[in-house]
Short mmCIF file of C-alpha atoms and ligand atoms in Angstrom, two decimals:
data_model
loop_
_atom_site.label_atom_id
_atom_site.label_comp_id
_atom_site.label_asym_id
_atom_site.label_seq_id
_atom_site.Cartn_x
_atom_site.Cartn_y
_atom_site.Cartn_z
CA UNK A 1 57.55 98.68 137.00
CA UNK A 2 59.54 96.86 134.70
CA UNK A 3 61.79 98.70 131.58
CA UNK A 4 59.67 100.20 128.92
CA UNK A 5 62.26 100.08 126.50
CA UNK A 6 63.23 96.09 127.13
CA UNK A 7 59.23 95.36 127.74
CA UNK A 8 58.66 96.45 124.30
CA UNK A 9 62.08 95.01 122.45
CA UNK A 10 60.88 91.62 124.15
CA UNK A 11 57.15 92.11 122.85
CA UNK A 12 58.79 93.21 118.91
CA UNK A 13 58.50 89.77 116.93
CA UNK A 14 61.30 88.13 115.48
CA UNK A 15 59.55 86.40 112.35
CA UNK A 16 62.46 84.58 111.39
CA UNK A 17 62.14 82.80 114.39
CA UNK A 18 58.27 82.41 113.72
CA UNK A 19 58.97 80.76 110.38
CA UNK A 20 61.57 78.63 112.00
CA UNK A 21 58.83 77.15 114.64
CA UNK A 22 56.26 77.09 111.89
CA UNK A 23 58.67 74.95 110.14
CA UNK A 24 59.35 72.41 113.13
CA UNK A 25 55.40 72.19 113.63
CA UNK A 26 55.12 71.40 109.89
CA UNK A 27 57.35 68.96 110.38
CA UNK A 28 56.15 67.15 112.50
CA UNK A 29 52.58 67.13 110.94
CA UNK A 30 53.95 66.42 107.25
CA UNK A 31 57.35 64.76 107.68
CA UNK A 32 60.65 66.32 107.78
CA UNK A 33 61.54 65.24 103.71
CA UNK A 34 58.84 67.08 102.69
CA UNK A 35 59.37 70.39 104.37
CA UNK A 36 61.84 73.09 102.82
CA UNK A 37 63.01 75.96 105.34
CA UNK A 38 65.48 78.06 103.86
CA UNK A 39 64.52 81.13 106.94
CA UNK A 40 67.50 80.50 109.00
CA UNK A 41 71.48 81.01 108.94
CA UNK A 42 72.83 78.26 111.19
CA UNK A 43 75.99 77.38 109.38
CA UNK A 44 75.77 73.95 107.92
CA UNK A 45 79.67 73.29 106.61
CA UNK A 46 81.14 70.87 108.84
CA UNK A 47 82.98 71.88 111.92
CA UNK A 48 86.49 71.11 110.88
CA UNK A 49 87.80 67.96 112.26
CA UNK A 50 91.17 70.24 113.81
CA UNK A 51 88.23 72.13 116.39
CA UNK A 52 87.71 67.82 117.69
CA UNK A 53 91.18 67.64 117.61
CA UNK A 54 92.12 70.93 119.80
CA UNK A 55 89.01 70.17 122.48
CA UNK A 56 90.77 66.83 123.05
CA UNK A 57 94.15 68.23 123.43
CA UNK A 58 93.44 71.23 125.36
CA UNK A 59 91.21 68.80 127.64
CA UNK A 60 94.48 66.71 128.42
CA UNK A 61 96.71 69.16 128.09
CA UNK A 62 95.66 72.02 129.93
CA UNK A 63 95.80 72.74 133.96
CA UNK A 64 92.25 73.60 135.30
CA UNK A 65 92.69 77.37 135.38
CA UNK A 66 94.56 77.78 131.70
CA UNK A 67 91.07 75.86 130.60
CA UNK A 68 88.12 76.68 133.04
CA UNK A 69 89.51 79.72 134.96
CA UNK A 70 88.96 83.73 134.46
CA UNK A 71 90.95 85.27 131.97
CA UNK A 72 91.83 89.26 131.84
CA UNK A 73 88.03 90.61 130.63
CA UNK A 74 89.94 90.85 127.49
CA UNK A 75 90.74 87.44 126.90
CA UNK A 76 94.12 85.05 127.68
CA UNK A 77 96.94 86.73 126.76
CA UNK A 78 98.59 83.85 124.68
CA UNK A 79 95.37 83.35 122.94
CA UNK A 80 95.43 86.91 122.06
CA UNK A 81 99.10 86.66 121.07
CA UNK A 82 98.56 84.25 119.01
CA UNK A 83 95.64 85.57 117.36
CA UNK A 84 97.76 89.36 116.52
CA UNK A 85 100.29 87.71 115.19
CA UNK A 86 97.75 85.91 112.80
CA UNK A 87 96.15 89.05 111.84
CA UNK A 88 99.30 90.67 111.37
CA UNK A 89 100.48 88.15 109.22
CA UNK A 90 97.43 87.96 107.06
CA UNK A 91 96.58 91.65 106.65
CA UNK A 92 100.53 93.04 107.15
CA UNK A 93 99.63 94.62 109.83
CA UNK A 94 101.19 96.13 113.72
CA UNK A 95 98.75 95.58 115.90
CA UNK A 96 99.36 94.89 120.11
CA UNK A 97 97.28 92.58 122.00
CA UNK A 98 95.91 95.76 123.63
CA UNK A 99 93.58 96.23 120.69
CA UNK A 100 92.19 93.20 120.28
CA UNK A 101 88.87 92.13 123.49
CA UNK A 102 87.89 88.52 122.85
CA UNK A 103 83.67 88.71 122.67
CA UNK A 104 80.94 86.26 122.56
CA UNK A 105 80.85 86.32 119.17
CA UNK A 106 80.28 89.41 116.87
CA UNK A 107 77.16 90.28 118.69
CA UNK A 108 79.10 91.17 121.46
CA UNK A 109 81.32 92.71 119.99
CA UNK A 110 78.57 94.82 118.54
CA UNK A 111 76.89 96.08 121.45
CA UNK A 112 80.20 96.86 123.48
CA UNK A 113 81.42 99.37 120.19
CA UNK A 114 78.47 100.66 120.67
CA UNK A 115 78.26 101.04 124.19
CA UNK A 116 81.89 102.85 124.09
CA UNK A 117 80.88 104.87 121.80
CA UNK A 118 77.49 106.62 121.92
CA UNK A 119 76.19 109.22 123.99
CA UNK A 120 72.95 110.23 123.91
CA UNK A 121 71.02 111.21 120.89
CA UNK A 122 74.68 109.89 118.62
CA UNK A 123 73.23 108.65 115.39
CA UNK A 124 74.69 105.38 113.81
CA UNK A 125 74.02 104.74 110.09
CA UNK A 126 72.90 101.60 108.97
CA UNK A 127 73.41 100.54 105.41
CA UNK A 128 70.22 98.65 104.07
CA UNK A 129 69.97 95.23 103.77
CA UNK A 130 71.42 94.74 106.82
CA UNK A 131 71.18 92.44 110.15
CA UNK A 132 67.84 92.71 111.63
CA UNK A 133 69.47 93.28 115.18
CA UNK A 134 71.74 96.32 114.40
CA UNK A 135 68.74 99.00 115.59
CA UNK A 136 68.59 96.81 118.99
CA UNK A 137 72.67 97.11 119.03
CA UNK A 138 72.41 100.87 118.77
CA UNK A 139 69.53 101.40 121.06
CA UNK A 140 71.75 99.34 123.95
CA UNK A 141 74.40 102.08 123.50
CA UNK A 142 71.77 104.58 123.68
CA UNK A 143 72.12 105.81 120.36
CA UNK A 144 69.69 106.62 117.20
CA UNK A 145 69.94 104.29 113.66
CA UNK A 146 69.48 105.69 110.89
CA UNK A 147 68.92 103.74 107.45
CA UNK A 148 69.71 104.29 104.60
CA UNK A 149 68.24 102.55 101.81
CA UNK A 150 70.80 101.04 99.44
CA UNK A 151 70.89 101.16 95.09
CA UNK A 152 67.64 98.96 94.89
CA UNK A 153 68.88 96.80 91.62
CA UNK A 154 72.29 95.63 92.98
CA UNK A 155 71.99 95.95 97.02
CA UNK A 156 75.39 98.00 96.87
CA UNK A 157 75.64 101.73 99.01
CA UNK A 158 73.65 104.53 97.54
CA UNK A 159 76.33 107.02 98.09
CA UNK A 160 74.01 109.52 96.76
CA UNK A 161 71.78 108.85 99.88
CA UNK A 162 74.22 107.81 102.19
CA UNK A 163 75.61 111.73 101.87
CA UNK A 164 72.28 113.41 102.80
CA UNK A 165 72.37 110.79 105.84
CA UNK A 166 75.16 111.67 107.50
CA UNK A 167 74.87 114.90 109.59
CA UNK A 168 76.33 116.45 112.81
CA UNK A 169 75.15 114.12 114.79
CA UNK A 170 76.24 110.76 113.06
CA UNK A 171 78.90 108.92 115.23
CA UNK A 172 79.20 105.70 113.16
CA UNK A 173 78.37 103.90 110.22
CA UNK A 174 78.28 100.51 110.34
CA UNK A 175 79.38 97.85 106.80
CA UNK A 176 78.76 94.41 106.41
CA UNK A 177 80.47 92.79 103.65
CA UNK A 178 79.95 89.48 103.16
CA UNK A 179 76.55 91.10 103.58
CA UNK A 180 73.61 88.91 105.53
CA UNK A 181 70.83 89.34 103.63
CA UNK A 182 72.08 90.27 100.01
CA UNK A 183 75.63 88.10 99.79
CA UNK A 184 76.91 91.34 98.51
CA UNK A 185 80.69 92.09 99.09
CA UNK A 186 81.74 95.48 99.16
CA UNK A 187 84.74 96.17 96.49
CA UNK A 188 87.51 98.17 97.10
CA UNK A 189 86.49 101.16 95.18
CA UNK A 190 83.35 101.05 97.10
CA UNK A 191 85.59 101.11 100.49
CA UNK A 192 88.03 103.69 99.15
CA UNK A 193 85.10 105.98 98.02
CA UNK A 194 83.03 105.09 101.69
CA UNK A 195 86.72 106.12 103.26
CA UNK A 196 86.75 109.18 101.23
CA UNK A 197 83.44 110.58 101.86
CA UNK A 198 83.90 109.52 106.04
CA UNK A 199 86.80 111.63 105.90
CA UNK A 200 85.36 114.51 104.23
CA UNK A 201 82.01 114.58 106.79
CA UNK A 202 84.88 114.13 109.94
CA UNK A 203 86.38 117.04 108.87
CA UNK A 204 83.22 118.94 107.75
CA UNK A 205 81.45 118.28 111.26
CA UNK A 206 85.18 118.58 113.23
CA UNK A 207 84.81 115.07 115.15
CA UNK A 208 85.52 111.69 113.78
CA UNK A 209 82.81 109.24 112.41
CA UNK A 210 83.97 105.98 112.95
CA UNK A 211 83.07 102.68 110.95
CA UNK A 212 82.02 99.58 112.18
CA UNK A 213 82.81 96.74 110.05
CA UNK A 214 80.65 93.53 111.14
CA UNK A 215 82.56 90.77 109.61
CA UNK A 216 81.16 87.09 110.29
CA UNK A 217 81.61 86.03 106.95
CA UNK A 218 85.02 87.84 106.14
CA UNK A 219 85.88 84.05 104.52
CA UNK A 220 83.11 82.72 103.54
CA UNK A 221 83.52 84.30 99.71
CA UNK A 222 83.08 83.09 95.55
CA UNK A 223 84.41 83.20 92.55
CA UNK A 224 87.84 84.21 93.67
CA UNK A 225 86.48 87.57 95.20
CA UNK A 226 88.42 89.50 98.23
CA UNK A 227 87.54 91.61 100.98
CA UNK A 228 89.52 95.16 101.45
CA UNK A 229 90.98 95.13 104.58
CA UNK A 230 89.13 98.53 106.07
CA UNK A 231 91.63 99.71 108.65
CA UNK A 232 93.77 100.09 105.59
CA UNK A 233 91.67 102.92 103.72
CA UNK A 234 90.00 103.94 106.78
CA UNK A 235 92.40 103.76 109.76
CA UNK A 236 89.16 105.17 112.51
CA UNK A 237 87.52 101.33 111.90
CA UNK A 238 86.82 99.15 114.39
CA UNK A 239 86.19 95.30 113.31
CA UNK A 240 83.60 93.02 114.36
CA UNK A 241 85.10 89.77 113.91
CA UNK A 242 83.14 86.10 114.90
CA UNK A 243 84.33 82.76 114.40
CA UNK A 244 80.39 80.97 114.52
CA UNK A 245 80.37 80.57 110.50
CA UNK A 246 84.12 80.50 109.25
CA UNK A 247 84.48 77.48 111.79
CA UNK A 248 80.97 76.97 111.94
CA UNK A 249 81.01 76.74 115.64
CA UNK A 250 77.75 80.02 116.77
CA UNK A 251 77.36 77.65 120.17
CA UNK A 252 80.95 78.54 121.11
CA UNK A 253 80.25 82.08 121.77
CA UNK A 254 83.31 83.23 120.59
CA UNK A 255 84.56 86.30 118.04
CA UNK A 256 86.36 89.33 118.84
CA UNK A 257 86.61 93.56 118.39
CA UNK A 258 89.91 94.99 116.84
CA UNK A 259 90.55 98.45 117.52
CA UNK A 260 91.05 101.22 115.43
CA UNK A 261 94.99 101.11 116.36
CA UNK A 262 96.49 104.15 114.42
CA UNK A 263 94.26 106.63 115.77
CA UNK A 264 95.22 109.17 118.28
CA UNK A 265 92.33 108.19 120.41
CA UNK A 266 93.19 104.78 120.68
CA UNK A 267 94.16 105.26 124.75
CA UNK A 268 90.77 106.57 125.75
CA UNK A 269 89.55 104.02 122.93
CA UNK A 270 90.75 101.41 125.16
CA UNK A 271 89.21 102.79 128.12
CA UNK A 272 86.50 103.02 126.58
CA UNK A 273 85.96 99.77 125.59
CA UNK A 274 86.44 97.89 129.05
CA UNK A 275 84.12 99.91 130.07
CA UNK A 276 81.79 98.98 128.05
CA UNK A 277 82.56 95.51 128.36
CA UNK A 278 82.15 95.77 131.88
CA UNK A 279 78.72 97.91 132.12
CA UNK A 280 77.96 94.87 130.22
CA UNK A 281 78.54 92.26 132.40
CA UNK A 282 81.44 90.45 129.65
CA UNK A 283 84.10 89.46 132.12
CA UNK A 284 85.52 87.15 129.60
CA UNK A 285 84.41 85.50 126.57
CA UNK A 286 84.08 81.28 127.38
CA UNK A 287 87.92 80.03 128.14
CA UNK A 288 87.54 77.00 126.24
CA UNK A 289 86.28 78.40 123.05
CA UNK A 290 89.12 80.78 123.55
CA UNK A 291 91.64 77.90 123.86
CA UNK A 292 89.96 76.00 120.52
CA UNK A 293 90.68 79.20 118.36
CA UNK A 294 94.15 79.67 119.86
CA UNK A 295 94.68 75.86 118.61
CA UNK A 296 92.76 76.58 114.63
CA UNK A 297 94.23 79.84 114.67
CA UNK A 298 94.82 78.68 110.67
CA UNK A 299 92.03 76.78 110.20
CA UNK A 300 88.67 77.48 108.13
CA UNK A 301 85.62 75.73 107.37
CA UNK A 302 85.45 73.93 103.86
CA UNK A 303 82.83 76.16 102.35
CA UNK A 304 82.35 74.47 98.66
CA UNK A 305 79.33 72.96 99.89
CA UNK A 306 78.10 76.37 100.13
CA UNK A 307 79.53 77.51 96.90
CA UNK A 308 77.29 73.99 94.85
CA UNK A 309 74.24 75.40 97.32
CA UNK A 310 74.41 78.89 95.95
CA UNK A 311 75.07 77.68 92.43
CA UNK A 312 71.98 75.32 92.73
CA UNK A 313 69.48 77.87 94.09
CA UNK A 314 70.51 80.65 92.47
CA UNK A 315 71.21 79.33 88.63
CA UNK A 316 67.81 77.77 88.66
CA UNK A 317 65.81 80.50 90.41
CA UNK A 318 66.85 82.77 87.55
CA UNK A 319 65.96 80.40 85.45
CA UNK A 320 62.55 79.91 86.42
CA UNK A 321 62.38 83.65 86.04
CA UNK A 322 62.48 85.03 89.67
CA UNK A 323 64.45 87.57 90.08
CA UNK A 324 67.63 87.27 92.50
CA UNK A 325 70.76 89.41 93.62
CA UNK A 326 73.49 86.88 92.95
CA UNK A 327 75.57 86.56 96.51
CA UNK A 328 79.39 86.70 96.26
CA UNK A 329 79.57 85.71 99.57
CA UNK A 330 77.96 84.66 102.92
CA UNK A 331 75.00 82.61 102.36
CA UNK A 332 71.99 83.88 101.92
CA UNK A 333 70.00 84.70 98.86
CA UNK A 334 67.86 87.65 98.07
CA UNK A 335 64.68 87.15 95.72
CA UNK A 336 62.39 89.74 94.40
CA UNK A 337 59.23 89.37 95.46
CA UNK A 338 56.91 88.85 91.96
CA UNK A 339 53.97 90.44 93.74
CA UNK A 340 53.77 93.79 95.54
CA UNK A 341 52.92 92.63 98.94
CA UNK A 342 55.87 90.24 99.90
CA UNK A 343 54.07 88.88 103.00
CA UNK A 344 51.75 87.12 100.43
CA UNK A 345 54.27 85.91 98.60
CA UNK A 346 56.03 84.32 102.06
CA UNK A 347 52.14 82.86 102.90
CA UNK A 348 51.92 81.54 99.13
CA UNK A 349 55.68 79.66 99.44
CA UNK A 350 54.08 78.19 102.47
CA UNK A 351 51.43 76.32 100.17
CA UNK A 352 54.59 74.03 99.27
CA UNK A 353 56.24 73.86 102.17
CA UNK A 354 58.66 76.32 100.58
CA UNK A 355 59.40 79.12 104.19
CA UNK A 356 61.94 81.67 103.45
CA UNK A 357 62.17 84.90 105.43
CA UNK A 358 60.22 88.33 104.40
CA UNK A 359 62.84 91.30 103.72
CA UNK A 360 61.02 93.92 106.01
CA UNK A 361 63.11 93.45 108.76
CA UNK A 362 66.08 93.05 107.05
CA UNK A 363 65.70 96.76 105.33
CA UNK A 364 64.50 94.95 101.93
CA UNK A 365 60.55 95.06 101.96
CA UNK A 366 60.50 94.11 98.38
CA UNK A 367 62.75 90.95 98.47
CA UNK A 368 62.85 87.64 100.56
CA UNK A 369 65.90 86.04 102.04
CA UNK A 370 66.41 82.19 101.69
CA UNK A 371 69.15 80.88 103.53
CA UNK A 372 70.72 78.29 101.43
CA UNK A 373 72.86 76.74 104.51
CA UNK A 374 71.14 73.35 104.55
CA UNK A 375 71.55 70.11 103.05
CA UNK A 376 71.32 70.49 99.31
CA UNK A 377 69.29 67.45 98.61
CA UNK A 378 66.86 69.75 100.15
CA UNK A 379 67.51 72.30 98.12
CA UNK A 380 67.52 69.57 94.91
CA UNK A 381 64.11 68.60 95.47
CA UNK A 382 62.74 71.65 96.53
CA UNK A 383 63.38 72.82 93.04
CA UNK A 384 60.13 71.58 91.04
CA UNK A 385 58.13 73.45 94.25
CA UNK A 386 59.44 76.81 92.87
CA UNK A 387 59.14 75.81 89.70
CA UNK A 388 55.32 75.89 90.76
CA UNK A 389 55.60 78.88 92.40
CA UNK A 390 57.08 80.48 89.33
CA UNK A 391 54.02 78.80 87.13
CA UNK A 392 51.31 80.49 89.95
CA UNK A 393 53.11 83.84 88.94
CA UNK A 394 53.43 83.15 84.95
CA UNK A 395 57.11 84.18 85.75
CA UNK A 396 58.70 81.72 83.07
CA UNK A 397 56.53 83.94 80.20
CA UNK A 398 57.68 86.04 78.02
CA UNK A 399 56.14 89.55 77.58
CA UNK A 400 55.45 90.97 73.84
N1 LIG B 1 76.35 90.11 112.22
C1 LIG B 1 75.79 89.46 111.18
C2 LIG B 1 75.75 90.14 109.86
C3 LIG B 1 75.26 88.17 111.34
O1 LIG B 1 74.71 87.55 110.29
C4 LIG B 1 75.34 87.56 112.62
C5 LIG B 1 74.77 86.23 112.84
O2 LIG B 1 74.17 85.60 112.01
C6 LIG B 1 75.94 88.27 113.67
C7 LIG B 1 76.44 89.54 113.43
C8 LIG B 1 76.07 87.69 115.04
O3 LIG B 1 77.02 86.69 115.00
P1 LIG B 1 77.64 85.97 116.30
O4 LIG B 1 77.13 84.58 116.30
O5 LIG B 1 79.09 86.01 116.08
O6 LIG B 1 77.22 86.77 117.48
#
């Protein structure tokens, strides 16, 4: 008999994936030009020509072992040098390469917090919208999400809710900002009032709740907006960190976890976490995408294309009179659906080739998510489509 638990997650449908192979079959029956799928995030930006530059010099340069061969399950220890003193640079901070485990990607880096973490019936809060795969993260540590649903008009935390959520049992909390689905970024009176009210339920409940902060798209930000840098308000955070969209490279594999350093637990933290790694089965994250980041330790994708994309879709959505949480970063765009069943509203798109992703999985049931990572003469002509789709829901009139 095979695992209950993995026979059903493998059974669960992933429908962004369904509207991605609808897409290649419509394709192919109507002709790539005049198909529009906005359902999934695989960054777009060009790989920076310095990630070309480093495989060919770490190719010729390297021995066979510094390039092919097992590293510490934690990762080379020059390439984590060299990635501390980056992060202390940038965010004036003290960390030691002991606190930093190379992962394939932030999904790794996910699962193995989690996995150190949790015991048994631990509850980890999710903040709605949120990445469709956090509930599977929590169940592989064996613990219990719980979501809370965020302030419906501007996707930011309900702290209102978030209160009632947390409880004895609540072990974690886990933030995204750049946030994948909304584009919402997190400001740092938001963080200072999260850090606040974590502190307050730590010492209420007399054990620490620790926060998670999944951060793919830490760079990938508009209109001169910044990101807090959590371990400063919040010193019990562990960081989620993934190179696959600020060097657009998600083949690679390759991100890493940075541990909540100032903390008195931080030994058994450590412990914790190679565990975890281990129980796993991460011996290493891939050596050569481990030597690439070492080499574009300063280096970040060019994301104006994405900034004209979001401009594009979002200025003439609103326009047209849908409805749409403007992103300040990542990229991904949230829509309101105009009717009350937004499955109907994904089937109508699909009348002009117009596939964008339903919110229900994403915590959202009432919005869609359109990934706006793709070329934008896609996005150009896929324009007078919505227009249409606006004109089948007499969006663009005005009500007396
Ligand atoms: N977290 C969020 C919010 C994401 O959007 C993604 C990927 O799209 C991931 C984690 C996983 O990223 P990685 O490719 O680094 O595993």
């Amino acid at each position: 008999m095979l695992s209950e638990e993995m026979l059903t997650l493998g059974k669960k449908r992933f429908i962004i994936r369904d509207i991605f192979a609808y897409a290649q079959e419509r394709m192919k029956e109507v002709g790539e030009d005049h198909v529009f799928d906005f359902s999934i995030g695989n960054p777009n930006a060009p790989v920076p020509k310095e990630v070309g530059e480093a495989i060919e010099e770490i190719l010729h340069t390297m021995t066979d072992s510094q390039l092919h061969g097992y590293s510490n399950a934690s990762g080379f220890e020059d390439v984590k040098q060299t990635l501390i003193d980056h992060i202390n640079g940038t965010f004036d901070q003290t960390y030691t390469t002991n606190d930093i485990f190379l992962t394939c990607g932030a999904a790794a880096a996910l699962t193995i917090t989690m996995r150190a973490l949790l015991n048994p019936a631990d509850e980890v809060i999710i903040l709605a919208p949120f990445y469709p795969e956090y509930p599977s993260f929590i169940q592989c540590g064996g613990g219990i999400p719980v979501i809370v649903p965020p302030n419906p008009d501007t996707m930011q935390i309900d702290f209102e809710a978030l209160k009632k959520a947390i409880c004895e049992k609540t072990k974690a909390i886990i933030v995204n900002s750049p946030n994948n689905p909304s584009g919402v970024v997190y400001s740092e009176e938001t963080i200072s009032k999260l850090a606040s009210l974590l502190k307050e339920k730590s010492l209420q409940y007399g054990h620490t709740i620790y926060l998670i902060s999944d951060e793919p798209y830490r760079e990938i930000l508009y209109d001169n907006i910044t990101v807090p840098f959590i371990p400063d308000y919040y010193k019990e955070t562990f960081i989620c960190y993934s190179y696959s969209k600020s060097l657009s490279m998600p083949g690679h594999r390759i991100g890493y976890l940075l541990l909540p350093y100032k903390t008195e637990q931080i030994p058994s933290i450590r412990t914790a976490v190679s565990g975890a790694a281990r129980i796993l089965g991460f011996v290493q994250a891939p050596g050569p995408a481990q030597r690439i980041i070492q080499k574009c330790v300063n280096v970040r994708t060019n994301i104006s294309l994405y900034r004209e994309n979001r401009d594009l879709l979002y200025n003439n959505l609103t326009k047209m009179g849908f409805s749409c949480i403007k992103p300040q970063g990542a990229f991904y765009l949230l829509v309101k659906s105009p009717e009350k069943d937004t499955f109907q509203f994904v089937e109508h798109g699909k009348k002009y080739d117009l596939l964008y992703a339903p919110g229900e999985d994403f915590g959202c049931p009432e919005y869609v998510r359109l990934s706006f990572c793709i070329a934008q003469d896609k996005i150009i002509h896929s324009l007078p489509l919505f227009q249409q789709l606006a004109d089948d829901y007499n969006l663009g009139e005005v009500s007396l």
